[in-house]
mmCIF file of C-alpha atoms and ligand atoms in Angstrom:
data_model
loop_
_atom_site.group_PDB
_atom_site.id
_atom_site.type_symbol
_atom_site.label_atom_id
_atom_site.label_comp_id
_atom_site.label_asym_id
_atom_site.label_seq_id
_atom_site.Cartn_x
_atom_site.Cartn_y
_atom_site.Cartn_z
ATOM 1 C CA MET V 1 0.000 0.000 0.000
ATOM 2 C CA GLN V 2 3.067 2.270 -0.240
ATOM 3 C CA ASN V 3 1.553 4.453 -3.008
ATOM 4 C CA TYR V 4 -1.389 5.753 -1.007
ATOM 5 C CA ASP V 5 -1.392 9.004 0.947
ATOM 6 C CA ILE V 6 -0.834 8.812 4.704
ATOM 7 C CA GLU V 7 -4.536 9.496 5.492
ATOM 8 C CA THR V 8 -5.490 6.431 3.447
ATOM 9 C CA LEU V 9 -2.716 4.251 4.893
ATOM 10 C CA ALA V 10 -3.831 5.228 8.410
ATOM 11 C CA VAL V 11 -7.208 3.553 7.950
ATOM 12 C CA ARG V 12 -6.448 0.886 5.333
ATOM 13 C CA ALA V 13 -2.886 -0.450 5.715
ATOM 14 C CA GLY V 14 -2.185 -3.686 7.562
ATOM 15 C CA ILE V 15 -5.647 -5.231 7.219
ATOM 16 C CA ALA V 16 -5.684 -9.051 6.958
ATOM 17 C CA ARG V 17 -9.290 -10.260 7.289
ATOM 18 C CA SER V 18 -10.103 -13.537 9.013
ATOM 19 C CA GLN V 19 -12.464 -16.196 7.659
ATOM 20 C CA PHE V 20 -15.345 -14.081 9.091
ATOM 21 C CA ASN V 21 -14.538 -11.141 6.800
ATOM 22 C CA GLU V 22 -14.914 -8.574 9.596
ATOM 23 C CA HIS V 23 -14.771 -4.902 8.533
ATOM 24 C CA SER V 24 -13.056 -3.503 11.645
ATOM 25 C CA GLU V 25 -9.688 -5.061 12.535
ATOM 26 C CA ALA V 26 -9.940 -8.229 14.648
ATOM 27 C CA LEU V 27 -8.398 -8.471 18.114
ATOM 28 C CA TYR V 28 -6.542 -11.795 18.516
ATOM 29 C CA LEU V 29 -6.337 -12.062 22.292
ATOM 30 C CA THR V 30 -4.376 -15.304 22.471
ATOM 31 C CA SER V 31 -0.957 -16.213 23.818
ATOM 32 C CA SER V 32 -0.297 -19.084 21.416
ATOM 33 C CA PHE V 33 -1.466 -20.605 18.124
ATOM 34 C CA VAL V 34 -2.498 -24.194 17.353
ATOM 35 C CA PHE V 35 -0.697 -26.420 14.825
ATOM 36 C CA ASP V 36 -2.405 -29.013 12.612
ATOM 37 C CA ASN V 37 0.156 -31.657 13.549
ATOM 38 C CA ALA V 38 3.655 -32.239 14.894
ATOM 39 C CA ALA V 39 5.278 -31.777 11.486
ATOM 40 C CA GLN V 40 3.704 -28.345 11.107
ATOM 41 C CA ALA V 41 4.838 -27.349 14.606
ATOM 42 C CA ALA V 42 8.379 -28.423 13.739
ATOM 43 C CA ALA V 43 8.297 -26.545 10.403
ATOM 44 C CA ARG V 44 7.074 -23.338 12.078
ATOM 45 C CA PHE V 45 9.771 -23.532 14.754
ATOM 46 C CA GLN V 46 12.447 -24.194 12.102
ATOM 47 C CA GLY V 47 11.245 -21.161 10.124
ATOM 48 C CA GLU V 48 10.465 -23.448 7.142
ATOM 49 C CA GLU V 49 6.791 -22.475 7.158
ATOM 50 C CA PRO V 50 5.500 -18.960 7.852
ATOM 51 C CA GLY V 51 2.852 -18.495 10.538
ATOM 52 C CA ASN V 52 2.232 -17.584 14.142
ATOM 53 C CA ILE V 53 3.596 -19.660 17.003
ATOM 54 C CA TYR V 54 3.439 -17.642 20.204
ATOM 55 C CA SER V 55 2.476 -14.008 20.883
ATOM 56 C CA ARG V 56 5.916 -13.096 22.267
ATOM 57 C CA PHE V 57 7.118 -13.705 18.674
ATOM 58 C CA THR V 58 4.210 -12.564 16.504
ATOM 59 C CA ASN V 59 0.466 -11.970 16.813
ATOM 60 C CA PRO V 60 -1.863 -10.971 13.938
ATOM 61 C CA THR V 61 -3.192 -7.832 15.690
ATOM 62 C CA VAL V 62 0.346 -6.705 16.512
ATOM 63 C CA THR V 63 1.387 -7.472 12.917
ATOM 64 C CA ALA V 64 -1.478 -5.308 11.628
ATOM 65 C CA PHE V 65 -0.301 -2.389 13.809
ATOM 66 C CA GLN V 66 3.309 -2.871 12.663
ATOM 67 C CA GLU V 67 2.343 -2.932 8.985
ATOM 68 C CA ARG V 68 0.148 0.154 9.273
ATOM 69 C CA LEU V 69 2.788 2.176 11.121
ATOM 70 C CA ALA V 70 5.530 1.029 8.697
ATOM 71 C CA ALA V 71 3.434 2.210 5.743
ATOM 72 C CA MET V 72 2.828 5.575 7.443
ATOM 73 C CA GLU V 73 6.540 6.100 8.301
ATOM 74 C CA GLY V 74 7.672 4.928 4.840
ATOM 75 C CA ALA V 75 9.716 2.146 6.491
ATOM 76 C CA GLU V 76 10.482 -1.320 5.135
ATOM 77 C CA ALA V 77 9.935 -2.972 8.503
ATOM 78 C CA CYS V 78 8.517 -2.323 11.967
ATOM 79 C CA VAL V 79 8.529 -4.212 15.238
ATOM 80 C CA ALA V 80 6.276 -3.187 18.108
ATOM 81 C CA THR V 81 7.268 -3.160 21.770
ATOM 82 C CA ALA V 82 5.609 -2.929 25.177
ATOM 83 C CA SER V 83 6.609 0.732 25.654
ATOM 84 C CA GLY V 84 8.729 3.475 24.132
ATOM 85 C CA MET V 85 11.565 2.696 26.538
ATOM 86 C CA SER V 86 11.652 -0.956 25.498
ATOM 87 C CA ALA V 87 11.919 0.186 21.853
ATOM 88 C CA ILE V 88 15.004 2.234 22.747
ATOM 89 C CA LEU V 89 16.423 -0.608 24.877
ATOM 90 C CA ALA V 90 15.931 -3.165 22.085
ATOM 91 C CA THR V 91 17.636 -0.854 19.582
ATOM 92 C CA ALA V 92 20.606 -0.407 21.905
ATOM 93 C CA MET V 93 20.870 -4.113 22.779
ATOM 94 C CA ALA V 94 20.786 -5.132 19.132
ATOM 95 C CA LEU V 95 23.175 -2.522 17.745
ATOM 96 C CA LEU V 96 25.746 -2.178 20.513
ATOM 97 C CA LYS V 97 28.387 -4.314 22.162
ATOM 98 C CA ALA V 98 30.921 -3.684 24.911
ATOM 99 C CA GLY V 99 33.435 -1.057 23.798
ATOM 100 C CA ASP V 100 30.976 0.792 21.542
ATOM 101 C CA HIS V 101 30.148 4.482 21.785
ATOM 102 C CA VAL V 102 26.910 6.431 21.338
ATOM 103 C CA VAL V 103 26.496 10.144 20.634
ATOM 104 C CA SER V 104 23.200 11.578 21.836
ATOM 105 C CA SER V 105 21.705 15.038 22.006
ATOM 106 C CA SER V 106 21.568 16.142 25.646
ATOM 107 C CA GLY V 107 17.923 17.199 25.344
ATOM 108 C CA VAL V 108 16.462 13.688 25.177
ATOM 109 C CA PHE V 109 13.831 12.144 27.428
ATOM 110 C CA GLY V 110 15.118 11.639 31.006
ATOM 111 C CA ALA V 111 14.682 7.844 31.046
ATOM 112 C CA THR V 112 16.654 7.620 27.788
ATOM 113 C CA VAL V 113 19.571 9.412 29.476
ATOM 114 C CA GLN V 114 19.238 6.996 32.420
ATOM 115 C CA LEU V 115 19.256 4.040 30.032
ATOM 116 C CA PHE V 116 22.381 5.245 28.235
ATOM 117 C CA SER V 117 24.273 6.497 31.288
ATOM 118 C CA ALA V 118 23.245 4.126 34.086
ATOM 119 C CA VAL V 119 22.341 0.882 32.271
ATOM 120 C CA LEU V 120 24.395 0.640 29.062
ATOM 121 C CA SER V 121 27.472 1.925 30.910
ATOM 122 C CA LYS V 122 27.367 -1.261 33.055
ATOM 123 C CA PHE V 123 27.934 -3.254 29.862
ATOM 124 C CA GLY V 124 30.869 -1.195 28.606
ATOM 125 C CA VAL V 125 28.983 1.189 26.312
ATOM 126 C CA GLU V 126 29.871 4.865 26.659
ATOM 127 C CA THR V 127 27.616 7.768 25.684
ATOM 128 C CA GLY V 128 28.718 11.285 24.800
ATOM 129 C CA TYR V 129 26.165 14.112 24.955
ATOM 130 C CA VAL V 130 25.999 17.063 22.594
ATOM 131 C CA ASP V 131 24.439 20.366 23.645
ATOM 132 C CA GLY V 132 22.636 22.073 20.796
ATOM 133 C CA SER V 133 22.144 21.371 17.141
ATOM 134 C CA ALA V 134 25.389 22.819 15.699
ATOM 135 C CA LEU V 135 26.839 20.161 13.389
ATOM 136 C CA ASP V 136 30.415 20.909 14.467
ATOM 137 C CA SER V 137 29.639 19.878 18.063
ATOM 138 C CA TRP V 138 28.261 16.560 16.775
ATOM 139 C CA LYS V 139 31.349 16.054 14.609
ATOM 140 C CA ALA V 140 33.602 16.749 17.586
ATOM 141 C CA ALA V 141 31.792 14.155 19.707
ATOM 142 C CA LEU V 142 32.350 11.303 17.212
ATOM 143 C CA ARG V 143 34.893 8.584 17.963
ATOM 144 C CA PRO V 144 36.163 5.706 15.828
ATOM 145 C CA ASN V 145 33.945 3.343 17.868
ATOM 146 C CA THR V 146 30.755 5.479 17.601
ATOM 147 C CA ARG V 147 28.045 3.063 16.545
ATOM 148 C CA PHE V 148 24.983 5.278 16.597
ATOM 149 C CA LEU V 149 23.840 8.882 16.798
ATOM 150 C CA TYR V 150 20.639 9.416 18.742
ATOM 151 C CA VAL V 151 18.347 12.421 18.558
ATOM 152 C CA GLU V 152 14.843 13.504 19.528
ATOM 153 C CA THR V 153 13.477 16.251 17.282
ATOM 154 C CA PRO V 154 11.805 18.467 18.334
ATOM 155 C CA SER V 155 13.333 17.970 21.761
ATOM 156 C CA ASN V 156 11.477 17.792 25.049
ATOM 157 C CA PRO V 157 10.653 20.288 26.561
ATOM 158 C CA LEU V 158 12.512 23.092 24.714
ATOM 159 C CA THR V 159 11.436 22.051 21.173
ATOM 160 C CA GLU V 160 14.925 22.347 19.711
ATOM 161 C CA VAL V 161 14.898 21.115 16.099
ATOM 162 C CA PHE V 162 17.767 19.030 14.670
ATOM 163 C CA ASP V 163 18.657 18.688 10.981
ATOM 164 C CA ILE V 164 17.889 15.004 10.314
ATOM 165 C CA ARG V 165 19.427 14.945 6.820
ATOM 166 C CA ALA V 166 22.686 16.550 7.986
ATOM 167 C CA LEU V 167 22.951 14.211 11.007
ATOM 168 C CA ALA V 168 22.242 11.175 8.808
ATOM 169 C CA ASP V 169 25.061 12.204 6.429
ATOM 170 C CA LEU V 170 27.383 12.728 9.388
ATOM 171 C CA ALA V 171 26.507 9.315 10.846
ATOM 172 C CA HIS V 172 26.963 7.531 7.529
ATOM 173 C CA ASP V 173 30.341 9.186 6.864
ATOM 174 C CA ALA V 174 31.424 7.899 10.293
ATOM 175 C CA GLY V 175 30.152 4.355 9.585
ATOM 176 C CA ALA V 176 27.382 4.789 12.181
ATOM 177 C CA VAL V 177 23.578 4.824 12.029
ATOM 178 C CA LEU V 178 21.174 7.635 12.905
ATOM 179 C CA VAL V 179 18.341 6.791 15.302
ATOM 180 C CA VAL V 180 15.521 9.357 15.577
ATOM 181 C CA ASP V 181 12.885 9.399 18.324
ATOM 182 C CA ASN V 182 9.893 10.677 16.308
ATOM 183 C CA CYS V 183 7.563 10.868 19.304
ATOM 184 C CA PHE V 184 6.817 14.621 19.191
ATOM 185 C CA CYS V 185 5.889 14.800 15.494
ATOM 186 C CA SER V 186 4.767 11.263 14.613
ATOM 187 C CA PRO V 187 4.658 10.295 10.922
ATOM 188 C CA ALA V 188 1.717 12.663 10.507
ATOM 189 C CA LEU V 189 4.134 15.619 10.677
ATOM 190 C CA GLN V 190 7.616 14.238 9.997
ATOM 191 C CA ARG V 191 9.073 11.155 8.269
ATOM 192 C CA PRO V 192 12.735 10.822 9.342
ATOM 193 C CA ILE V 193 13.413 7.820 7.060
ATOM 194 C CA ASP V 194 12.662 9.974 3.988
ATOM 195 C CA LEU V 195 15.353 12.356 5.285
ATOM 196 C CA GLY V 196 18.011 9.632 5.629
ATOM 197 C CA ALA V 197 17.504 8.336 9.195
ATOM 198 C CA ASP V 198 18.272 4.625 9.553
ATOM 199 C CA LEU V 199 15.932 3.876 12.448
ATOM 200 C CA VAL V 200 12.902 5.575 13.973
ATOM 201 C CA VAL V 201 11.788 4.786 17.514
ATOM 202 C CA HIS V 202 8.417 5.652 18.985
ATOM 203 C CA SER V 203 6.715 5.912 22.298
ATOM 204 C CA ALA V 204 3.337 4.849 20.858
ATOM 205 C CA THR V 205 1.988 5.834 24.283
ATOM 206 C CA LYS V 206 1.986 9.436 23.069
ATOM 207 C CA TYR V 207 0.431 10.665 19.783
ATOM 208 C CA LEU V 208 0.041 7.259 18.092
ATOM 209 C CA ASP V 209 -2.537 6.295 20.716
ATOM 210 C CA GLY V 210 -3.353 9.946 21.224
ATOM 211 C CA GLN V 211 -5.958 9.334 23.871
ATOM 212 C CA GLY V 212 -3.866 8.414 26.905
ATOM 213 C CA ARG V 213 -5.052 4.786 27.079
ATOM 214 C CA VAL V 214 -2.174 2.358 26.584
ATOM 215 C CA LEU V 215 1.614 2.004 26.655
ATOM 216 C CA GLY V 216 3.407 0.894 23.518
ATOM 217 C CA GLY V 217 6.440 1.425 21.346
ATOM 218 C CA ALA V 218 7.887 0.677 17.929
ATOM 219 C CA ILE V 219 11.140 0.546 15.968
ATOM 220 C CA LEU V 220 11.147 1.128 12.218
ATOM 221 C CA GLY V 221 13.723 1.062 9.459
ATOM 222 C CA ARG V 222 15.413 -1.101 6.829
ATOM 223 C CA ARG V 223 14.431 -4.764 6.967
ATOM 224 C CA GLU V 224 17.885 -6.101 7.812
ATOM 225 C CA LEU V 225 18.427 -3.598 10.641
ATOM 226 C CA VAL V 226 15.007 -4.198 12.215
ATOM 227 C CA MET V 227 14.437 -7.880 11.605
ATOM 228 C CA ASP V 228 17.904 -9.329 12.196
ATOM 229 C CA GLY V 229 19.128 -7.945 15.484
ATOM 230 C CA ILE V 230 16.239 -5.977 16.961
ATOM 231 C CA TYR V 231 13.414 -8.447 16.382
ATOM 232 C CA GLY V 232 15.731 -11.250 17.537
ATOM 233 C CA PHE V 233 16.367 -9.431 20.824
ATOM 234 C CA LEU V 234 12.658 -8.769 21.388
ATOM 235 C CA ARG V 235 11.649 -12.343 20.628
ATOM 236 C CA THR V 236 14.216 -13.612 23.129
ATOM 237 C CA ALA V 237 13.948 -10.968 25.850
ATOM 238 C CA GLY V 238 10.178 -10.492 25.647
ATOM 239 C CA PRO V 239 9.089 -6.827 25.901
ATOM 240 C CA SER V 240 6.477 -7.496 23.211
ATOM 241 C CA LEU V 241 3.373 -5.377 22.608
ATOM 242 C CA SER V 242 0.168 -6.923 23.924
ATOM 243 C CA PRO V 243 -2.440 -7.643 21.222
ATOM 244 C CA PHE V 244 -4.995 -5.589 23.149
ATOM 245 C CA ASN V 245 -2.732 -2.541 23.164
ATOM 246 C CA ALA V 246 -1.918 -3.115 19.481
ATOM 247 C CA TRP V 247 -5.632 -3.054 18.670
ATOM 248 C CA VAL V 248 -6.110 0.220 20.578
ATOM 249 C CA LEU V 249 -3.064 1.704 18.803
ATOM 250 C CA LEU V 250 -4.332 0.571 15.370
ATOM 251 C CA LYS V 251 -7.480 2.568 16.007
ATOM 252 C CA GLY V 252 -5.384 5.494 17.298
ATOM 253 C CA LEU V 253 -3.451 5.610 14.015
ATOM 254 C CA GLU V 254 -6.696 6.071 12.079
ATOM 255 C CA THR V 255 -7.197 9.576 13.490
ATOM 256 C CA LEU V 256 -3.517 10.525 13.878
ATOM 257 C CA ARG V 257 -3.259 12.990 10.971
ATOM 258 C CA ILE V 258 -6.434 14.919 11.797
ATOM 259 C CA ARG V 259 -5.599 15.030 15.510
ATOM 260 C CA MET V 260 -2.033 16.228 14.876
ATOM 261 C CA GLU V 261 -3.198 18.898 12.441
ATOM 262 C CA ALA V 262 -5.890 20.217 14.779
ATOM 263 C CA GLN V 263 -3.629 20.082 17.860
ATOM 264 C CA SER V 264 -0.779 21.806 15.969
ATOM 265 C CA ARG V 265 -3.121 24.577 14.822
ATOM 266 C CA SER V 266 -4.213 25.159 18.406
ATOM 267 C CA ALA V 267 -0.594 25.033 19.624
ATOM 268 C CA LEU V 268 0.411 27.728 17.130
ATOM 269 C CA ASP V 269 -2.518 29.860 18.228
ATOM 270 C CA LEU V 270 -1.529 29.411 21.881
ATOM 271 C CA ALA V 271 2.170 30.101 21.176
ATOM 272 C CA ARG V 272 1.319 33.388 19.402
ATOM 273 C CA TRP V 273 -0.901 34.461 22.272
ATOM 274 C CA LEU V 274 1.728 33.568 24.878
ATOM 275 C CA GLU V 275 4.414 35.460 22.948
ATOM 276 C CA GLY V 276 2.389 38.653 23.281
ATOM 277 C CA HIS V 277 1.506 38.085 26.955
ATOM 278 C CA PRO V 278 3.084 40.490 29.479
ATOM 279 C CA GLY V 279 3.514 37.687 32.049
ATOM 280 C CA VAL V 280 5.622 35.536 29.676
ATOM 281 C CA ARG V 281 9.379 35.960 29.198
ATOM 282 C CA LYS V 282 9.976 33.499 26.340
ATOM 283 C CA VAL V 283 8.067 30.989 24.202
ATOM 284 C CA TYR V 284 9.568 27.842 22.671
ATOM 285 C CA TYR V 285 7.598 26.641 19.654
ATOM 286 C CA PRO V 286 9.059 25.656 16.230
ATOM 287 C CA GLY V 287 6.087 27.181 14.393
ATOM 288 C CA LEU V 288 6.948 30.712 15.592
ATOM 289 C CA PRO V 289 9.293 32.823 13.416
ATOM 290 C CA SER V 290 11.174 33.709 16.644
ATOM 291 C CA HIS V 291 12.212 30.031 17.110
ATOM 292 C CA PRO V 292 15.953 29.629 16.294
ATOM 293 C CA GLN V 293 15.314 26.668 13.952
ATOM 294 C CA HIS V 294 12.026 27.922 12.501
ATOM 295 C CA ALA V 295 13.230 27.642 8.871
ATOM 296 C CA LEU V 296 14.558 24.114 9.421
ATOM 297 C CA ALA V 297 11.312 23.062 11.119
ATOM 298 C CA ALA V 298 9.317 24.483 8.205
ATOM 299 C CA ARG V 299 11.403 22.333 5.811
ATOM 300 C CA GLN V 300 11.445 19.182 7.877
ATOM 301 C CA GLN V 301 8.026 19.146 9.582
ATOM 302 C CA ARG V 302 4.499 19.700 8.243
ATOM 303 C CA SER V 303 3.793 21.959 11.244
ATOM 304 C CA GLY V 304 5.263 22.964 14.585
ATOM 305 C CA GLY V 305 3.648 20.095 16.531
ATOM 306 C CA ALA V 306 1.418 20.249 19.589
ATOM 307 C CA VAL V 307 3.910 20.974 22.386
ATOM 308 C CA VAL V 308 4.497 24.585 23.485
ATOM 309 C CA SER V 309 6.929 25.468 26.266
ATOM 310 C CA PHE V 310 7.191 28.898 27.822
ATOM 311 C CA GLU V 311 8.970 30.705 30.606
ATOM 312 C CA VAL V 312 6.876 32.862 32.896
ATOM 313 C CA LYS V 313 8.349 36.078 34.311
ATOM 314 C CA GLY V 314 9.562 35.203 37.798
ATOM 315 C CA GLY V 315 10.522 31.789 39.143
ATOM 316 C CA ARG V 316 9.072 28.593 40.524
ATOM 317 C CA GLU V 317 6.343 30.311 42.537
ATOM 318 C CA ASP V 318 5.001 32.124 39.459
ATOM 319 C CA ALA V 319 5.155 28.978 37.311
ATOM 320 C CA TRP V 320 3.383 26.882 39.969
ATOM 321 C CA LYS V 321 0.714 29.607 40.213
ATOM 322 C CA VAL V 322 -0.105 29.047 36.529
ATOM 323 C CA VAL V 323 -0.252 25.256 37.052
ATOM 324 C CA ASP V 324 -2.373 25.509 40.201
ATOM 325 C CA SER V 325 -4.801 28.030 38.683
ATOM 326 C CA THR V 326 -5.860 25.654 35.892
ATOM 327 C CA ARG V 327 -9.327 24.132 36.128
ATOM 328 C CA LEU V 328 -9.458 22.405 32.751
ATOM 329 C CA ILE V 329 -5.886 21.497 31.754
ATOM 330 C CA SER V 330 -4.628 18.274 33.364
ATOM 331 C CA ILE V 331 -1.594 18.436 35.657
ATOM 332 C CA THR V 332 0.059 15.245 34.463
ATOM 333 C CA ALA V 333 3.383 14.082 33.077
ATOM 334 C CA ASN V 334 2.031 12.476 29.895
ATOM 335 C CA LEU V 335 1.742 14.262 26.569
ATOM 336 C CA GLY V 336 0.188 13.472 23.231
ATOM 337 C CA ASP V 337 -3.369 13.255 24.550
ATOM 338 C CA THR V 338 -6.568 14.826 23.238
ATOM 339 C CA LYS V 339 -6.761 16.449 26.691
ATOM 340 C CA THR V 340 -4.325 19.352 27.175
ATOM 341 C CA THR V 341 -1.645 18.655 29.796
ATOM 342 C CA ILE V 342 0.725 20.921 31.740
ATOM 343 C CA THR V 343 3.995 20.156 33.547
ATOM 344 C CA HIS V 344 6.673 22.082 35.422
ATOM 345 C CA PRO V 345 9.763 20.262 34.056
ATOM 346 C CA ALA V 346 12.257 21.554 36.684
ATOM 347 C CA THR V 347 10.390 19.802 39.520
ATOM 348 C CA THR V 348 8.934 16.798 37.655
ATOM 349 C CA THR V 349 10.399 15.262 34.485
ATOM 350 C CA HIS V 350 13.795 16.944 34.999
ATOM 351 C CA GLY V 351 13.682 17.115 38.800
ATOM 352 C CA ARG V 352 16.241 14.375 39.361
ATOM 353 C CA ILE V 353 19.072 15.897 37.323
ATOM 354 C CA SER V 354 21.513 18.290 39.003
ATOM 355 C CA PRO V 355 20.663 22.012 39.071
ATOM 356 C CA GLU V 356 23.802 22.689 36.969
ATOM 357 C CA ALA V 357 22.774 20.156 34.300
ATOM 358 C CA ARG V 358 19.262 21.619 34.356
ATOM 359 C CA ALA V 359 20.601 25.123 33.884
ATOM 360 C CA ARG V 360 22.855 23.919 31.020
ATOM 361 C CA ALA V 361 19.825 22.339 29.363
ATOM 362 C CA GLY V 362 17.834 25.596 29.729
ATOM 363 C CA ILE V 363 15.248 24.091 32.085
ATOM 364 C CA THR V 364 14.643 27.105 34.305
ATOM 365 C CA GLU V 365 12.384 27.345 37.359
ATOM 366 C CA GLY V 366 9.936 29.493 35.361
ATOM 367 C CA LEU V 367 9.570 27.004 32.497
ATOM 368 C CA LEU V 368 6.237 25.269 31.780
ATOM 369 C CA ARG V 369 5.385 22.696 29.106
ATOM 370 C CA VAL V 370 1.903 22.513 27.641
ATOM 371 C CA ALA V 371 0.932 19.635 25.315
ATOM 372 C CA VAL V 372 -2.081 21.025 23.519
ATOM 373 C CA GLY V 373 -5.119 18.780 23.082
ATOM 374 C CA LEU V 374 -8.422 19.130 21.253
ATOM 375 C CA GLU V 375 -10.294 21.535 23.572
ATOM 376 C CA SER V 376 -11.222 24.946 22.162
ATOM 377 C CA THR V 377 -8.236 27.287 22.020
ATOM 378 C CA ALA V 378 -10.246 30.004 23.767
ATOM 379 C CA ASP V 379 -10.852 27.676 26.724
ATOM 380 C CA ILE V 380 -7.155 26.689 26.908
ATOM 381 C CA ARG V 381 -6.087 30.356 26.826
ATOM 382 C CA ALA V 382 -8.597 31.314 29.519
ATOM 383 C CA ASP V 383 -7.352 28.464 31.733
ATOM 384 C CA LEU V 384 -3.742 29.718 31.479
ATOM 385 C CA GLU V 385 -4.695 33.398 31.706
ATOM 386 C CA ARG V 386 -6.079 32.851 35.219
ATOM 387 C CA GLY V 387 -2.592 32.102 36.582
ATOM 388 C CA LEU V 388 -0.650 34.400 34.245
ATOM 389 C CA GLY V 389 -2.766 37.485 34.798
ATOM 390 C CA ARG V 390 -1.167 39.942 37.165
HETATM 391 C C1 PLP U 401 10.288 11.547 23.591
HETATM 392 C C2 PLP U 401 10.006 10.308 24.371
HETATM 393 N N1 PLP U 401 10.624 9.157 24.061
HETATM 394 C C3 PLP U 401 10.398 8.023 24.752
HETATM 395 C C4 PLP U 401 9.535 7.991 25.824
HETATM 396 C C5 PLP U 401 9.329 6.711 26.587
HETATM 397 O O1 PLP U 401 8.116 6.125 26.245
HETATM 398 P P1 PLP U 401 7.249 5.174 27.204
HETATM 399 O O2 PLP U 401 6.793 5.987 28.351
HETATM 400 O O3 PLP U 401 6.165 4.700 26.286
HETATM 401 O O4 PLP U 401 8.155 4.059 27.618
HETATM 402 C C6 PLP U 401 8.855 9.150 26.177
HETATM 403 C C7 PLP U 401 7.894 9.087 27.307
HETATM 404 O O5 PLP U 401 7.476 9.963 27.912
HETATM 405 C C8 PLP U 401 9.086 10.347 25.447
HETATM 406 O O6 PLP U 401 8.468 11.504 25.762
#
């Protein structure tokens, strides 16, 4: 189905009807599959006959989700995982060995930093962090044993945008691969593989579900990269996606493009309003001309996305006043929901890193992150105005 537009793929790709010819995708809630006889069981286990064996390996509902997401990302192959973190873990376990080196942007999700610095380091893998998107800093961080470059774009929470094509070229010249966490944009707004990325990882928990219901993850890329090492690790180690969650995510994908477009439109509206607000010092949103990588974002993304961060004038007390004055927006750490969410990164998602590291990353005490949902923009503005008004 590669020739259809993404809206069509979102509702049509990956369908394999059962003998009942159901219209909506079937949910195969089963841990194992039955063989006709011993010879068939042996052939399946030997890989001589295709077919399902056990849901840690494959399951038809999970396969449907994988095929749909692969079509939407323009990827040859996709494997689904139990969460976004297990997608990143599986990628690392498959691609790296003791003595290897990773270069990552410093503005990646906190648990990803923990995984690289506290877990992979135990197995002899070192990670170097790059502040900012300047290509020279990335070049300087490379070593002969660098195996992959890792980036989240736009970054969380400061929405810094990285040049995927330039980083892919840099990685390839160094004999490494580029891994992009495409959580903030999703394939509805950005397709890193078209820009040269080797692998895309997802926290499907965010926009792919889009309604805050289930955890999930995925890894996408060239068949040999995904199916040889990564699928092999998942099949053995077991952080597989449950068929129930895969079914929920399949249905989430159907509305992804229209949700992302509507939420991005509202985010731009909110960002413009915040930029003109006397209680706000600075707004971080790639869709604003004032954003340092606005031109790059306009080239690389269909829109600025649905996450807006901003710094209130004052410090923690003023930021918490905005959070505590909300009546509609949810005070919760998740993002990518149809319900707008707000967080104070310095005391939540980034609360466990040192104050110096926080300051280096630009996470000030006045910073707030809003992940815009589907409520009316007027209602979202009014909810923030209550705490911002002086
Ligand atoms: C950018 C990004 N990547 C990865 C993850 C991890 O995903 P999960 O919570 O599904 O394990 C998150 C979760 O918040 C995230 O925001």
